[in-house]
Coordinates of C-alpha atoms in Angstrom, one line a residue:
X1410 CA 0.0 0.0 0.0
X1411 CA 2.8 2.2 0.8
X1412 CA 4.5 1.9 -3.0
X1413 CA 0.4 3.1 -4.1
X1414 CA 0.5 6.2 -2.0
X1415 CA -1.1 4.6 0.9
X1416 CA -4.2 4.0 -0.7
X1417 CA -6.3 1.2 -1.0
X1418 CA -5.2 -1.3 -4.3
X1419 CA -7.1 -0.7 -7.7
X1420 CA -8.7 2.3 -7.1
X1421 CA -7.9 5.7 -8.2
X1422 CA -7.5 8.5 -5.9
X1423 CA -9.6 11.7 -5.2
X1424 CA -10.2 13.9 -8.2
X1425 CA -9.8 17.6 -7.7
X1426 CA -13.5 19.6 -7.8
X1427 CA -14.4 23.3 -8.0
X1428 CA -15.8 24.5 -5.5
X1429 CA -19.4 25.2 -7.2
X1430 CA -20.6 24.0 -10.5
X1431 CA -18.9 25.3 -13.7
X1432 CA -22.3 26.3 -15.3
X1433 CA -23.8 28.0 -12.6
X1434 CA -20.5 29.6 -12.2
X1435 CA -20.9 31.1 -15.9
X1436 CA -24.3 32.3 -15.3
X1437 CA -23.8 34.0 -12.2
X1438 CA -20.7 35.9 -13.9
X1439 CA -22.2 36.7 -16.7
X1440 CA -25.2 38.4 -15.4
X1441 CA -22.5 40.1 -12.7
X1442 CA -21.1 41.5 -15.5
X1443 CA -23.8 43.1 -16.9
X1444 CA -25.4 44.2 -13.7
X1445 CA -21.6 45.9 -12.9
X1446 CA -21.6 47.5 -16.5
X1447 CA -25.1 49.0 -15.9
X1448 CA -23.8 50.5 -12.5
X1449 CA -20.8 52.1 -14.2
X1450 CA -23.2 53.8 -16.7
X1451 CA -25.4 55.2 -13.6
X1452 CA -23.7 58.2 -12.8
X1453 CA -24.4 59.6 -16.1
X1454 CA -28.4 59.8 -15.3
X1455 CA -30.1 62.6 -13.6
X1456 CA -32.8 63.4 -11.0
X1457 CA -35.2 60.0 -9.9
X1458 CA -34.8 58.6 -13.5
X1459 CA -31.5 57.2 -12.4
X1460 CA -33.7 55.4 -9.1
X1461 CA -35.9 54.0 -11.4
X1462 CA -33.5 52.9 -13.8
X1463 CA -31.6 51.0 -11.2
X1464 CA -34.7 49.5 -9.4
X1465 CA -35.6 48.2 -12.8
X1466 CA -32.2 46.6 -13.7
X1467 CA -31.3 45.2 -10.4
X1468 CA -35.1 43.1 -11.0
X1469 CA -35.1 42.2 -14.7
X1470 CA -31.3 40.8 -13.7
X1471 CA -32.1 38.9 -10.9
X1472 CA -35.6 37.4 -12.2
X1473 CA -32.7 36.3 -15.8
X1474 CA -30.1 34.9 -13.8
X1475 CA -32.4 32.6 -11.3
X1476 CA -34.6 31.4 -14.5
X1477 CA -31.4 29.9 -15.9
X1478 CA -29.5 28.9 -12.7
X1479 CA -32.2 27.1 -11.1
X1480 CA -32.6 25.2 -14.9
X1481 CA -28.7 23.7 -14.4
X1482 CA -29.1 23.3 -10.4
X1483 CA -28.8 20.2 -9.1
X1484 CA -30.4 21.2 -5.6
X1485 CA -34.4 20.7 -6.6
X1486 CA -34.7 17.5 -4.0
X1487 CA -31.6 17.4 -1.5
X1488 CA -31.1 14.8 1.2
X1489 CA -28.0 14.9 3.2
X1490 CA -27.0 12.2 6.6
X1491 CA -24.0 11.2 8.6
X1492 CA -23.6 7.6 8.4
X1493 CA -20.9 4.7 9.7
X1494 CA -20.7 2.3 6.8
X1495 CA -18.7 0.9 4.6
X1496 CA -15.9 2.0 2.0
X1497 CA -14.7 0.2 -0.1
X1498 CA -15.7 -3.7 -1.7
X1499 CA -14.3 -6.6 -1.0
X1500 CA -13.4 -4.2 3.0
X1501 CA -14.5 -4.7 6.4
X1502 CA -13.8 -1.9 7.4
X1503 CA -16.2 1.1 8.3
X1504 CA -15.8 4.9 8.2
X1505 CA -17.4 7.8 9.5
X1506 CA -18.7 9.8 6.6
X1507 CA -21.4 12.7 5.5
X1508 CA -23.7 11.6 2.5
X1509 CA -25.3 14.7 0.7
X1510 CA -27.9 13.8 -2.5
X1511 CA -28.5 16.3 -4.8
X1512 CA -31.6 15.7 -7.5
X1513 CA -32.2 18.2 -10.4
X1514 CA -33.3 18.0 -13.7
X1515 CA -30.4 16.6 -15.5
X1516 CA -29.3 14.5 -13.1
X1517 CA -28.0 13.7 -9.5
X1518 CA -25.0 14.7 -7.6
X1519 CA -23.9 12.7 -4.8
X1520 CA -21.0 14.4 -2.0
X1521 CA -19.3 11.8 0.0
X1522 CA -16.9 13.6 2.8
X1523 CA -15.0 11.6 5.9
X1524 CA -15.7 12.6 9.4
X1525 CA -12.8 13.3 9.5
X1526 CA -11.6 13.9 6.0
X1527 CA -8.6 11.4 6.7
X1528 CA -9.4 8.2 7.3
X1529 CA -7.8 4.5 6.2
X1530 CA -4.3 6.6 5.6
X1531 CA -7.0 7.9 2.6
X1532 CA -8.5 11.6 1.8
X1533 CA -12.0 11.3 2.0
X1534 CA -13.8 13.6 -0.7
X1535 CA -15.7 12.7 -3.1
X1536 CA -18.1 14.9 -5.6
X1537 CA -20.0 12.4 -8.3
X1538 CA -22.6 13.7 -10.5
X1539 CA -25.1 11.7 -12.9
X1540 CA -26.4 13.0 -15.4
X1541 CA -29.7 12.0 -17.6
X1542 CA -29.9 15.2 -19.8
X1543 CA -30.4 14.6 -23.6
X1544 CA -27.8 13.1 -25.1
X1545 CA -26.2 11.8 -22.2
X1546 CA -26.8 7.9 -20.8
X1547 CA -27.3 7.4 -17.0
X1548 CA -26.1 4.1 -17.4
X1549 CA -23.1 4.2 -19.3
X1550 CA -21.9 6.8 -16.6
X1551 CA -23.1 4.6 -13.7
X1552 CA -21.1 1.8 -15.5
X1553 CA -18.1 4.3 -15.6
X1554 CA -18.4 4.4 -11.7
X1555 CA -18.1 1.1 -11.4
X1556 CA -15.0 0.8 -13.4
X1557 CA -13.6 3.9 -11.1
X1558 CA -14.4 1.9 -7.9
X1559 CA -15.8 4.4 -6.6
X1560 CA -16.6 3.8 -2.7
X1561 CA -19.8 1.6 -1.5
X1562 CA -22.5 5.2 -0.6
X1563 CA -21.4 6.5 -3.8
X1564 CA -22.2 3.2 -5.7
X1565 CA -25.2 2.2 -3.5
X1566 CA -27.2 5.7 -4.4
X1567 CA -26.2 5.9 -8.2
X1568 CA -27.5 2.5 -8.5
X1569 CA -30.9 3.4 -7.2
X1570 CA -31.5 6.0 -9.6
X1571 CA -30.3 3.6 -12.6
X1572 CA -32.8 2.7 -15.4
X1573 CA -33.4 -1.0 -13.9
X1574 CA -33.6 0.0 -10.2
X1575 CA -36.8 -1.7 -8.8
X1576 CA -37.4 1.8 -7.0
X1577 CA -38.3 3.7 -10.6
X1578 CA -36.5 7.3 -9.2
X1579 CA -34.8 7.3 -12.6
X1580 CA -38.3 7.6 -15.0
X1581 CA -40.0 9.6 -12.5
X1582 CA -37.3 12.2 -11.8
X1583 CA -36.3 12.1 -15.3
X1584 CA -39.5 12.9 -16.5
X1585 CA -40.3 15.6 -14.1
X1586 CA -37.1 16.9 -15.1
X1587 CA -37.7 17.2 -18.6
X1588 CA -41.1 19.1 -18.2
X1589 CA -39.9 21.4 -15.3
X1590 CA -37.1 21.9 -17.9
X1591 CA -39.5 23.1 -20.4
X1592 CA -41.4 25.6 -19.1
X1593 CA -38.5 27.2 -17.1
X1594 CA -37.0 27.9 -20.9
X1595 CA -40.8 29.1 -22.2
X1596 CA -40.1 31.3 -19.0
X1597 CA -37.0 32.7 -19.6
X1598 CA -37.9 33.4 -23.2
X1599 CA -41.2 35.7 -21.7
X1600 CA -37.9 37.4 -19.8
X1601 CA -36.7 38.4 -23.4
X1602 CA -39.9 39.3 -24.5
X1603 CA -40.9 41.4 -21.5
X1604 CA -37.3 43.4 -21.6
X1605 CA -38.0 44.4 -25.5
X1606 CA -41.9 45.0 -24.6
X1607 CA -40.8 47.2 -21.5
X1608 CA -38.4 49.5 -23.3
X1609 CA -41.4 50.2 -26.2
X1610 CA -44.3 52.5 -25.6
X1611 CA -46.6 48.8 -24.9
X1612 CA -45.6 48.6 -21.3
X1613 CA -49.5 46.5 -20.6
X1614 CA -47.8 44.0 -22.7
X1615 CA -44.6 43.6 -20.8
X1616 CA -46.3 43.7 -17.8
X1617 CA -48.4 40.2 -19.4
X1618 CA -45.1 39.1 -20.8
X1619 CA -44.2 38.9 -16.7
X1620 CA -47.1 37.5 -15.9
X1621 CA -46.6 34.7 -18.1
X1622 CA -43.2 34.2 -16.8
X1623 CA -44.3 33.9 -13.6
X1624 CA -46.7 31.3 -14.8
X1625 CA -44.7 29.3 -16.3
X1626 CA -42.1 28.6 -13.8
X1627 CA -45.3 27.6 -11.2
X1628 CA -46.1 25.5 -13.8
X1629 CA -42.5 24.2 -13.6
X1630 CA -42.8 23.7 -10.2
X1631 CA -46.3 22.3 -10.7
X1632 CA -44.9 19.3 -12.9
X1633 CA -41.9 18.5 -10.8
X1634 CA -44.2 17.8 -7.8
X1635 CA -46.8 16.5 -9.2
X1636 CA -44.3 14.0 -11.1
X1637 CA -42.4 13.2 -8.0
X1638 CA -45.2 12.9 -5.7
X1639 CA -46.1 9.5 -7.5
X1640 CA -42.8 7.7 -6.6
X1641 CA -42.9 5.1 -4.0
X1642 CA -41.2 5.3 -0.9
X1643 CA -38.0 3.8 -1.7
X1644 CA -35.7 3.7 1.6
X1645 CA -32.0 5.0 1.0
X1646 CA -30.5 2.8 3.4
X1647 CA -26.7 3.6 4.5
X1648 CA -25.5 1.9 7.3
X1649 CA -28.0 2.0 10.0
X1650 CA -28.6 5.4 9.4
X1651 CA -31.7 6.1 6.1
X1652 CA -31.4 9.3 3.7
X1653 CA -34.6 11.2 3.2
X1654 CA -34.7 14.2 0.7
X1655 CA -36.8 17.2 1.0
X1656 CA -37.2 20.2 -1.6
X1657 CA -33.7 22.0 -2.4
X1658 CA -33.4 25.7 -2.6
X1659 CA -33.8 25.9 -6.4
X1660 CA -37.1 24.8 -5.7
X1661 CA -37.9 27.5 -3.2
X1662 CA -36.1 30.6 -5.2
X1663 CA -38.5 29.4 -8.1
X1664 CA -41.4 29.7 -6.4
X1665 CA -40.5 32.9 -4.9
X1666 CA -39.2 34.5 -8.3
X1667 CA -42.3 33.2 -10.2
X1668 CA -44.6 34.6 -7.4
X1669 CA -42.9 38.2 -8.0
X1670 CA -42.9 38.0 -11.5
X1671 CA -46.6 37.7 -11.2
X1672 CA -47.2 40.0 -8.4
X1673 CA -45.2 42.9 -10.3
X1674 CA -47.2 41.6 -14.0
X1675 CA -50.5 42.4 -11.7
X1676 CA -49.3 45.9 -10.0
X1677 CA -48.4 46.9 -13.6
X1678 CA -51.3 46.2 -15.3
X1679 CA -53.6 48.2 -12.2
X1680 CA -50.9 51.0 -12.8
X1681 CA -51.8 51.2 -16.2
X1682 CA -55.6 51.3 -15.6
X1683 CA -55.5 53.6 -12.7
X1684 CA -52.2 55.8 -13.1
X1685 CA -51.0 55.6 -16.6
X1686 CA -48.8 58.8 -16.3
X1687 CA -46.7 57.7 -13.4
X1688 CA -46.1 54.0 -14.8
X1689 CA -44.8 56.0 -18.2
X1690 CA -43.0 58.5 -15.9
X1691 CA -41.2 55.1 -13.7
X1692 CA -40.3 53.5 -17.3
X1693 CA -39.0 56.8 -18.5
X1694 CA -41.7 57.2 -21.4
X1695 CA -43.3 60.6 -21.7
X1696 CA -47.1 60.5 -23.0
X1697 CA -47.3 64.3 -23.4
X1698 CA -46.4 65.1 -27.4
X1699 CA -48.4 68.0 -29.1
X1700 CA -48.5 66.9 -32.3
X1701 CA -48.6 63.2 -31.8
X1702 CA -51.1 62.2 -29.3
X1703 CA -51.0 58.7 -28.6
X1704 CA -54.4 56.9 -27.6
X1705 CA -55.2 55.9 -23.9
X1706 CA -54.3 51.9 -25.1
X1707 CA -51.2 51.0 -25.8
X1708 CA -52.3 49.7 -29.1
X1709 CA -52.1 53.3 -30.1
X1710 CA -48.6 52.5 -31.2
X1711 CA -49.5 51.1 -34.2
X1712 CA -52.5 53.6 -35.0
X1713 CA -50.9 57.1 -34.2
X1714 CA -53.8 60.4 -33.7
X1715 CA -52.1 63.3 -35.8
X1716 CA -54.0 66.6 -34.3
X1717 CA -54.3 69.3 -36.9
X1718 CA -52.8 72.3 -37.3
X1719 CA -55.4 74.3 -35.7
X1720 CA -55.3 72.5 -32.7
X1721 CA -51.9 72.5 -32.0
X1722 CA -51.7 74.7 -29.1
X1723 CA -47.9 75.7 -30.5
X1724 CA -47.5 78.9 -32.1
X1725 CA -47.1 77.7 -35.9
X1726 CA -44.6 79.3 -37.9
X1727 CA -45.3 80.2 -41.4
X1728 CA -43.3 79.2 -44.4
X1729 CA -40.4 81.5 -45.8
X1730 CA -42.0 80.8 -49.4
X1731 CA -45.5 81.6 -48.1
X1732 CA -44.2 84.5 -46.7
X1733 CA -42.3 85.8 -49.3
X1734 CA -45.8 85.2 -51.6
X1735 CA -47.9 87.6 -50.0
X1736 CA -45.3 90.2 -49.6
X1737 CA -44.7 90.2 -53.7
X1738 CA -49.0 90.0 -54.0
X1739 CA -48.8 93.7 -52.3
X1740 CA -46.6 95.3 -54.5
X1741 CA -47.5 98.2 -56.7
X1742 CA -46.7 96.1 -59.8
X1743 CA -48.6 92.8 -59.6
X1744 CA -48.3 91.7 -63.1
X1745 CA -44.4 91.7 -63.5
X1746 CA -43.0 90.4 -60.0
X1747 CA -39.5 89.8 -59.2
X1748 CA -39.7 87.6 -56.6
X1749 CA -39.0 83.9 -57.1
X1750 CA -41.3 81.3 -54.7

């Protein structure tokens, strides 16, 4: 054991991990980016515009970057125990370990860490994920962990979620997984829609545009339940201690963004039957133009009201060549005029 670096024979040691995942990591950047390139811009807008501006920034960010993060999070069921049980096959011996069972809706992530870390002259940390995404098998990368020899709680929870597993976790969490997939990206598309809507003079339609957002991630939430709430109890045994899972925080940020979404959809569209002015005035659109007077619906962007010329309240100017007419009409020679109109 001592010519293998002290670890047990035939089996490879402890990858390195980072410390969240890669794709969540890109997301959260990303929309840090843009939220720190808005901020650098804000000095350069005056008076309660530049409140407004910010308030509305901060929210269209945040309600972006949780669509898509909670879509790649593996934390929509998590279950998580301290166990004595065994290692390694073919080993008597027992260690002291936390177990932590992440479910989302590509897959499952299962943490293994030692109480303490080293135990069995061995480092203790494992981070395992399985996916069942489009395109990728569960059980060719299950079959991959065997080959690994990965250690016994590792093994013994993959195995449960595998395609032939008389506990059926891998159809019912892989369907729920492809539905609550679905709608989250309907959702996140209504976030596009909703941006370009609220920048436009059709600010009733963003705020439906939200509303629909917010629906559809309920309705994500809707089929993940609903999906996993049929599975049989199937005990997760490790040891003589037993795993249960509970809903994860992606679940609950979902909820609570969709219910916002849909609360501020439903104080927009009362704004715009009660106070259209101010909800122009908080979005930075002025309805006051004198010669284009836009219509009480926000349809009225496709049929413009021209007012005449008479009604303009604006002083009108006249024409140089109309001008220029009527002064050559009153000269003493009206037949042979100079002037050119």
């Amino acid at each position: 054991m001592a010519a293998l670096g002290h670890t047990l024979p035939f089996y490879t040691g402890t990858k390195p991990t980072f410390p969240m995942d890669t794709t969540l990591a890109v997301i959260i950047t990303i929309f840090l980016t843009a939220l720190v390139t808005f901020i650098i811009i804000l000095p350069g807008i005056r008076g309660k515009t530049r409140l407004f501006w910010l308030l509305r920034v901060v929210t269209s960010l945040f309600i972006g970057a949780v669509i898509l993060a909670v879509n790649f999070s593996s934390e929509w069921s998590v279950g998580h125990v301290n166990a004595n049980t065994t290692y390694k096959a073919f080993s008597p011996k027992w260690v002291s370990v936390d177990v932590g069972l992440q479910i989302g809706l590509g897959g499952v992530n299962i943490t293994l860490t030692g109480t303490p870390v080293q135990q069995l002259n061995e480092t203790i940390n494992y981070n395992e994920a399985f996916a069942w995404r489009l395109g990728r098998s569960y059980a060719e990368e299950y079959v991959k962990a065997l080959e690994k020899g990965l250690p016994d709680p590792v093994l013994y929870l993959a195995e449960k979620f595998t395609p032939r597993s008389p506990c059926g976790l891998y159809n019912q969490y892989r369907l729920a997984g492809h539905y609550a997939s679905a709608m989250l990206w309907v959702a996140f598309l209504c976030w596009l829609l909703a941006n370009v809507m609220l920048s436009m003079p059709v600010l009733v339609y963003g705020g439906h545009m939200l509303l629909a957002t917010g629906l559809f991630q309920l309705l994500a939430l809707f089929f993940f339940s609903m999906t996993t709430s049929l599975i049989s109890p199937c005990p997760l045994r490790l040891g003589t201690a037993v795993l249960h899972t509970h809903r994860g925080p992606a679940f609950w940020i979902t909820l609570a963004t969709g219910l916002l979404c849909i609360l501020l959809g439903l104080v927009m569209a009362v704004a715009h039957r009660m106070q259209p002015h101010r909800l122009k005035a908080f979005f930075n659109q002025s309805s006051e133009d004198p010669v284009l007077e836009w219509g009480s619906e926000e349809g009225g962007l496709l049929s413009p009201h021209y007012q005449s010329i008479a009604e303009s309240p604006e002083t009108q100017d006249i024409p140089m060549s109309v001008a220029s007419s009527e002064t050559c009409f009153k000269e003493e020679h009206p037949k042979e005029s100079d002037c050119s109109l």
